[in-house]
Short mmCIF file of C-alpha atoms in Angstrom, two decimals:
data_model
loop_
_atom_site.label_atom_id
_atom_site.label_comp_id
_atom_site.label_asym_id
_atom_site.label_seq_id
_atom_site.Cartn_x
_atom_site.Cartn_y
_atom_site.Cartn_z
CA MET L 1032 -21.90 -51.05 -13.60
CA GLY L 1033 -24.39 -50.25 -16.37
CA ALA L 1034 -27.32 -51.32 -14.22
CA GLN L 1035 -26.12 -49.14 -11.33
CA LEU L 1036 -25.77 -46.13 -13.63
CA ARG L 1037 -29.33 -46.62 -14.89
CA VAL L 1038 -30.58 -46.67 -11.28
CA TYR L 1039 -28.85 -43.37 -10.54
CA LYS L 1040 -30.24 -41.74 -13.68
CA ARG L 1041 -33.76 -42.94 -12.85
CA ARG L 1042 -33.50 -41.51 -9.32
CA ILE L 1043 -32.18 -38.20 -10.66
CA ARG L 1044 -35.17 -37.92 -13.01
CA SER L 1045 -37.56 -38.74 -10.17
CA VAL L 1046 -36.04 -36.19 -7.77
CA THR L 1047 -35.95 -33.55 -10.51
CA ALA L 1048 -39.68 -34.02 -11.15
CA THR L 1049 -40.37 -33.71 -7.41
CA LYS L 1050 -38.23 -30.57 -7.26
CA LYS L 1051 -40.33 -28.95 -9.99
CA ILE L 1052 -43.50 -29.63 -7.96
CA THR L 1053 -42.10 -28.30 -4.67
CA LYS L 1054 -40.69 -25.21 -6.41
CA ALA L 1055 -44.06 -24.47 -8.00
CA MET L 1056 -45.86 -24.87 -4.65
CA GLU L 1057 -43.29 -22.60 -3.00
CA MET L 1058 -43.92 -19.87 -5.57
CA ILE L 1059 -47.71 -20.23 -5.30
CA SER L 1060 -47.60 -19.95 -1.51
CA ALA L 1061 -45.27 -16.95 -1.72
CA SER L 1062 -47.71 -15.15 -4.01
CA ARG L 1063 -50.69 -15.90 -1.76
CA ILE L 1064 -49.01 -14.74 1.44
CA VAL L 1065 -49.13 -11.11 0.32
CA LYS L 1066 -52.90 -11.23 -0.21
CA ALA L 1067 -53.39 -13.06 3.09
CA GLN L 1068 -51.34 -10.45 4.96
CA ARG L 1069 -53.40 -7.65 3.44
CA ALA L 1070 -56.61 -9.39 4.50
CA VAL L 1071 -55.30 -9.76 8.07
CA ALA L 1072 -54.25 -6.09 8.18
CA ALA L 1073 -57.69 -5.04 6.92
CA SER L 1074 -59.71 -7.17 9.36
CA THR L 1075 -57.71 -6.67 12.57
CA PRO L 1076 -58.67 -2.99 13.19
CA TYR L 1077 -62.37 -3.82 12.74
CA ALA L 1078 -62.15 -6.76 15.13
CA ASP L 1079 -60.26 -4.65 17.68
CA GLU L 1080 -62.72 -1.75 17.56
CA LEU L 1081 -65.70 -4.09 17.79
CA THR L 1082 -64.14 -5.81 20.79
CA ARG L 1083 -63.49 -2.41 22.33
CA ALA L 1084 -67.11 -1.36 21.77
CA VAL L 1085 -68.49 -4.58 23.27
CA THR L 1086 -66.20 -4.18 26.27
CA ALA L 1087 -67.28 -0.57 26.73
CA VAL L 1088 -70.98 -1.49 26.68
CA ALA L 1089 -70.46 -4.38 29.09
CA THR L 1090 -68.36 -2.38 31.55
CA ARG L 1091 -70.35 0.87 31.41
CA SER L 1092 -73.75 -0.70 32.04
CA ASN L 1093 -75.39 -3.00 34.55
CA ALA L 1094 -76.76 -5.25 31.84
CA LYS L 1095 -76.63 -8.99 32.53
CA HIS L 1096 -76.20 -10.67 29.20
CA PRO L 1097 -75.64 -14.44 28.75
CA LEU L 1098 -72.68 -13.80 26.46
CA THR L 1099 -70.85 -11.72 29.08
CA THR L 1100 -72.02 -13.37 32.31
CA GLU L 1101 -69.74 -16.03 33.73
CA ASN L 1102 -71.41 -19.30 34.75
CA PRO L 1103 -69.88 -20.45 38.06
CA ALA L 1104 -71.20 -23.96 37.44
CA ALA L 1105 -69.88 -24.31 33.90
CA SER L 1106 -69.84 -27.97 32.88
CA ARG L 1107 -69.50 -27.95 29.08
CA ALA L 1108 -66.99 -26.10 26.90
CA ALA L 1109 -66.75 -25.84 23.13
CA VAL L 1110 -63.35 -25.75 21.42
CA LEU L 1111 -63.06 -24.49 17.84
CA LEU L 1112 -59.88 -25.80 16.20
CA ILE L 1113 -58.64 -24.22 12.96
CA THR L 1114 -56.34 -26.37 10.78
CA ALA L 1115 -55.48 -26.67 7.07
CA ASP L 1116 -57.36 -28.46 4.32
CA ARG L 1117 -54.11 -29.60 2.69
CA GLY L 1118 -50.81 -30.91 3.94
CA LEU L 1119 -47.22 -30.10 2.92
CA ALA L 1120 -47.19 -27.18 5.36
CA GLY L 1121 -44.64 -28.39 7.88
CA GLY L 1122 -45.92 -28.49 11.44
CA TYR L 1123 -48.69 -25.92 10.93
CA SER L 1124 -51.69 -28.20 11.55
CA THR L 1125 -49.80 -30.40 14.02
CA ASN L 1126 -48.98 -27.45 16.28
CA ALA L 1127 -52.60 -26.29 16.31
CA ILE L 1128 -53.82 -29.81 17.09
CA LYS L 1129 -51.31 -30.10 19.95
CA GLN L 1130 -52.52 -26.78 21.37
CA ALA L 1131 -56.14 -27.93 21.15
CA THR L 1132 -55.28 -31.25 22.82
CA ALA L 1133 -53.55 -29.46 25.70
CA LEU L 1134 -56.52 -27.10 26.11
CA THR L 1135 -58.96 -30.03 26.04
CA GLU L 1136 -57.01 -31.87 28.72
CA ARG L 1137 -56.92 -28.75 30.88
CA LEU L 1138 -60.67 -28.20 30.57
CA GLN L 1139 -61.36 -31.85 31.33
CA ALA L 1140 -59.15 -31.57 34.42
CA GLU L 1141 -61.47 -28.76 35.55
CA GLY L 1142 -64.38 -31.19 35.30
CA LYS L 1143 -65.84 -29.88 32.04
CA ASP L 1144 -67.08 -31.88 29.08
CA VAL L 1145 -65.43 -30.69 25.87
CA VAL L 1146 -67.29 -30.39 22.57
CA THR L 1147 -64.97 -30.05 19.58
CA TYR L 1148 -65.63 -28.08 16.40
CA ILE L 1149 -63.07 -28.19 13.58
CA VAL L 1150 -62.19 -26.14 10.53
CA GLY L 1151 -59.93 -27.91 8.00
CA ARG L 1152 -59.58 -31.46 6.69
CA LYS L 1153 -56.30 -32.15 8.53
CA GLY L 1154 -57.95 -31.68 11.92
CA VAL L 1155 -60.99 -33.72 10.86
CA SER L 1156 -58.77 -36.57 9.64
CA TYR L 1157 -56.77 -36.51 12.87
CA TYR L 1158 -59.85 -36.78 15.07
CA ASN L 1159 -61.61 -39.34 12.85
CA PHE L 1160 -58.53 -41.60 12.79
CA ARG L 1161 -58.49 -41.61 16.59
CA HIS L 1162 -62.28 -42.07 16.79
CA ARG L 1163 -62.77 -38.80 18.67
CA GLU L 1164 -66.19 -37.20 18.47
CA VAL L 1165 -66.55 -33.97 16.51
CA ALA L 1166 -69.72 -31.90 16.91
CA ALA L 1167 -69.36 -30.12 13.55
CA ALA L 1168 -66.70 -29.58 10.90
CA TRP L 1169 -66.17 -27.17 8.01
CA THR L 1170 -63.74 -27.74 5.14
CA GLY L 1171 -62.76 -26.29 1.80
CA PHE L 1172 -61.82 -22.71 2.71
CA SER L 1173 -58.86 -22.85 5.08
CA ASP L 1174 -56.43 -21.16 2.65
CA LYS L 1175 -58.87 -18.45 1.49
CA PRO L 1176 -61.66 -17.85 4.03
CA THR L 1177 -64.44 -15.32 3.57
CA TYR L 1178 -66.58 -13.48 6.08
CA GLY L 1179 -69.48 -15.71 5.05
CA ASP L 1180 -67.49 -18.76 6.16
CA ALA L 1181 -66.79 -17.13 9.53
CA LYS L 1182 -70.45 -16.21 9.89
CA THR L 1183 -71.51 -19.81 9.24
CA VAL L 1184 -69.10 -21.14 11.87
CA ALA L 1185 -69.98 -18.43 14.39
CA GLY L 1186 -73.72 -18.98 13.91
CA GLU L 1187 -73.56 -22.62 14.94
CA LEU L 1188 -71.27 -21.88 17.88
CA ILE L 1189 -73.49 -19.07 19.19
CA GLU L 1190 -76.50 -21.32 18.79
CA ALA L 1191 -74.78 -23.98 20.88
CA PHE L 1192 -73.80 -21.37 23.48
CA THR L 1193 -77.29 -19.92 23.83
CA ALA L 1194 -79.12 -23.27 23.79
CA GLU L 1195 -80.93 -23.96 27.04
CA ASN L 1196 -80.63 -27.74 26.89
CA GLY L 1197 -77.50 -29.50 25.69
CA GLY L 1198 -75.63 -26.27 25.05
CA VAL L 1199 -72.17 -25.17 26.12
CA ASP L 1200 -71.11 -22.74 28.83
CA GLU L 1201 -67.82 -21.59 27.28
CA LEU L 1202 -66.42 -21.08 23.81
CA HIS L 1203 -62.68 -21.40 23.19
CA LEU L 1204 -60.75 -20.80 19.97
CA VAL L 1205 -57.49 -22.47 18.91
CA SER L 1206 -55.83 -20.97 15.84
CA THR L 1207 -52.42 -19.95 14.50
CA LYS L 1208 -51.20 -16.37 14.81
CA PHE L 1209 -49.16 -14.96 11.94
CA GLU L 1210 -46.26 -13.08 13.49
CA SER L 1211 -43.81 -13.04 10.58
CA MET L 1212 -42.77 -15.01 7.51
CA LEU L 1213 -40.64 -17.21 9.75
CA THR L 1214 -42.78 -17.35 12.90
CA GLN L 1215 -46.32 -18.64 13.27
CA THR L 1216 -47.58 -19.54 16.74
CA ALA L 1217 -50.50 -21.73 17.79
CA VAL L 1218 -52.60 -19.71 20.26
CA GLU L 1219 -55.79 -20.16 22.25
CA ALA L 1220 -58.38 -17.67 23.48
CA ARG L 1221 -61.73 -17.78 25.25
CA LEU L 1222 -64.31 -15.96 23.17
CA LEU L 1223 -67.36 -16.48 25.38
CA PRO L 1224 -68.21 -15.50 28.01
CA LEU L 1225 -66.27 -12.35 27.20
CA LYS L 1226 -63.45 -11.75 29.68
CA LEU L 1227 -63.78 -8.04 30.27
CA ASP L 1228 -60.48 -7.81 32.13
CA GLU L 1229 -58.52 -9.82 29.54
CA VAL L 1230 -59.76 -8.49 26.21
CA GLN L 1231 -57.21 -9.34 23.51
CA LEU L 1232 -56.42 -6.32 21.33
CA SER L 1233 -53.59 -5.67 18.91
CA ASP L 1234 -50.52 -3.82 20.21
CA GLU L 1235 -51.48 -0.45 18.75
CA LYS L 1236 -54.90 -0.64 20.43
CA GLN L 1237 -53.68 -1.89 23.79
CA ALA L 1238 -52.57 1.56 24.95
CA LYS L 1239 -56.12 2.85 24.52
CA ALA L 1240 -57.82 -0.14 26.13
CA GLU L 1241 -58.29 1.52 29.51
CA ILE L 1242 -59.98 4.66 28.13
CA PHE L 1243 -63.61 4.11 27.18
CA PRO L 1244 -65.90 6.83 25.81
CA LEU L 1245 -69.30 7.48 27.34
CA TYR L 1246 -72.24 5.91 25.52
CA ASP L 1247 -76.00 6.35 25.52
CA PHE L 1248 -77.72 3.03 24.82
CA GLU L 1249 -80.76 2.89 22.56
CA PRO L 1250 -83.08 1.12 23.04
CA SER L 1251 -81.15 -0.48 25.94
CA ALA L 1252 -77.74 -1.90 26.84
CA GLU L 1253 -79.18 -5.40 26.49
CA GLY L 1254 -80.37 -4.61 22.97
CA VAL L 1255 -76.96 -3.23 22.02
CA LEU L 1256 -75.24 -6.36 23.36
CA ASP L 1257 -77.70 -8.56 21.46
CA ALA L 1258 -76.64 -6.83 18.26
CA LEU L 1259 -72.90 -6.46 18.95
CA LEU L 1260 -71.89 -9.75 20.52
CA PRO L 1261 -72.72 -11.99 17.53
CA ARG L 1262 -70.75 -9.59 15.35
CA TYR L 1263 -67.93 -9.75 17.89
CA VAL L 1264 -67.76 -13.54 17.64
CA GLU L 1265 -67.96 -13.42 13.84
CA SER L 1266 -65.18 -10.83 13.58
CA ARG L 1267 -62.90 -12.72 15.97
CA ILE L 1268 -63.39 -16.01 14.14
CA TYR L 1269 -62.90 -14.29 10.78
CA ASN L 1270 -59.68 -12.68 11.95
CA ALA L 1271 -58.49 -16.04 13.32
CA LEU L 1272 -59.28 -17.69 9.97
CA LEU L 1273 -57.31 -15.03 8.12
CA GLN L 1274 -54.38 -15.27 10.54
CA SER L 1275 -54.39 -19.05 10.15
CA ALA L 1276 -54.56 -18.80 6.35
CA ALA L 1277 -51.53 -16.48 6.27
CA SER L 1278 -49.72 -18.83 8.64
CA GLU L 1279 -50.60 -21.82 6.46
CA HIS L 1280 -49.17 -20.16 3.33
CA ALA L 1281 -46.02 -19.09 5.17
CA ALA L 1282 -45.51 -22.56 6.65
CA ARG L 1283 -46.08 -24.22 3.27
CA ARG L 1284 -43.67 -21.84 1.55
CA ARG L 1285 -41.00 -22.57 4.14
CA ALA L 1286 -41.59 -26.34 3.94
CA MET L 1287 -41.53 -26.34 0.13
CA LYS L 1288 -38.36 -24.24 0.04
CA SER L 1289 -36.70 -26.72 2.38
CA ALA L 1290 -37.89 -29.61 0.21
CA THR L 1291 -36.59 -27.89 -2.94
CA ASP L 1292 -33.20 -27.25 -1.34
CA ASN L 1293 -33.01 -30.87 -0.19
CA ALA L 1294 -33.91 -32.06 -3.70
CA GLU L 1295 -31.11 -29.95 -5.17
CA GLU L 1296 -28.61 -31.41 -2.72
CA LEU L 1297 -29.83 -34.94 -3.47
CA ILE L 1298 -29.55 -34.34 -7.22
CA LYS L 1299 -25.95 -33.14 -6.76
CA ALA L 1300 -25.09 -36.23 -4.68
CA LEU L 1301 -26.73 -38.60 -7.16
CA THR L 1302 -24.98 -36.85 -10.05
CA ARG L 1303 -21.61 -37.38 -8.37
CA LEU L 1304 -22.42 -41.05 -7.81
CA ALA L 1305 -23.57 -41.41 -11.43
CA ASN L 1306 -20.36 -39.80 -12.68
CA SER L 1307 -18.31 -42.12 -10.50
CA ALA L 1308 -20.23 -45.12 -11.80
CA ARG L 1309 -19.75 -43.93 -15.40
CA GLN L 1310 -16.02 -43.43 -14.86
CA ALA L 1311 -15.73 -46.84 -13.26
CA GLU L 1312 -17.59 -48.38 -16.21
CA ILE L 1313 -15.31 -46.63 -18.72
CA THR L 1314 -12.21 -47.67 -16.76
CA GLN L 1315 -13.40 -51.27 -16.70
CA GLU L 1316 -14.09 -51.21 -20.45
CA ILE L 1317 -10.60 -49.80 -21.15
CA SER L 1318 -9.05 -52.42 -18.90
CA GLU L 1319 -10.93 -55.15 -20.73
CA ILE L 1320 -9.80 -53.79 -24.11
CA ILE L 1321 -6.17 -53.57 -23.00
CA GLY L 1322 -6.38 -57.03 -21.45
CA GLY L 1323 -7.83 -58.42 -24.66
CA ALA L 1324 -5.16 -56.71 -26.77
CA ASN L 1325 -2.39 -58.09 -24.56
CA ALA L 1326 -3.85 -61.59 -24.71
CA LEU L 1327 -4.04 -61.39 -28.52
CA ALA L 1328 -0.45 -60.15 -28.72
CA ASP L 1329 0.72 -62.98 -26.51
CA ALA L 1330 -1.17 -65.50 -28.63
CA ASN L 1331 0.42 -64.17 -31.83
CA ALA L 1332 3.89 -64.26 -30.28
CA GLY L 1333 3.44 -67.86 -29.17
CA SER L 1334 2.31 -68.95 -32.63
CA GLU L 1335 5.43 -67.55 -34.17
#
């Protein structure tokens, strides 16, 4: 019995230490969600207005720009997948990877070669373990991205899109949309060529999407598109990084809270088992004492 009691106590100490870690991670993620939500709220209006401006220029002019002109013979597509650098976030990275896999299979079914770009160590590890080729990867900023990070990613993707030889004809983005503290959804979107009839705006901007102001283009519509479209890609990637970061913190907070609750339940169960083992040990010791006392009494009575 003593050995069993020691096992229970050792497990209780181990689970208690794990509970302290998960509780601390839960509190850290909860504190970071607020900042991430503020960053998303600050970047979304800019991304929406820039998308609206690009759409207005493209629809109100006869300019033929490579970033807005559909290639009927598209044969190569780039997919940018955004995942987390760290684990312990539930199914956050897994859901994004599944969405990217489904998109890749759909593009391949259309006869297109898929070139994969990845943000986050979890996605890189997943593809490396399965020996899948990755064109480029960026790590170290998934939980706190900056506009400079988005600009670096967008620069390489635009370069691949505009390359004459060995480039790509389409650019797709797979990220996680932060809808609420309890709901984060893996989503996909085609960034380039820009779909003028399917521009993705936030709900408050959607009502105004059909009304475009009149513009005068200086020096030309092509020059305006040259300047705006790279910024459009950067802003969309930056907003996706921020949405994914908020989703990562929310998913990690939820996963750590669940782990903490499970640890508390396990500690209660182990404590009950330890108490039962202690009571059984005490009962056995009392029985042995009583048995020994009775045997001694019987021996004394027989000697008399």
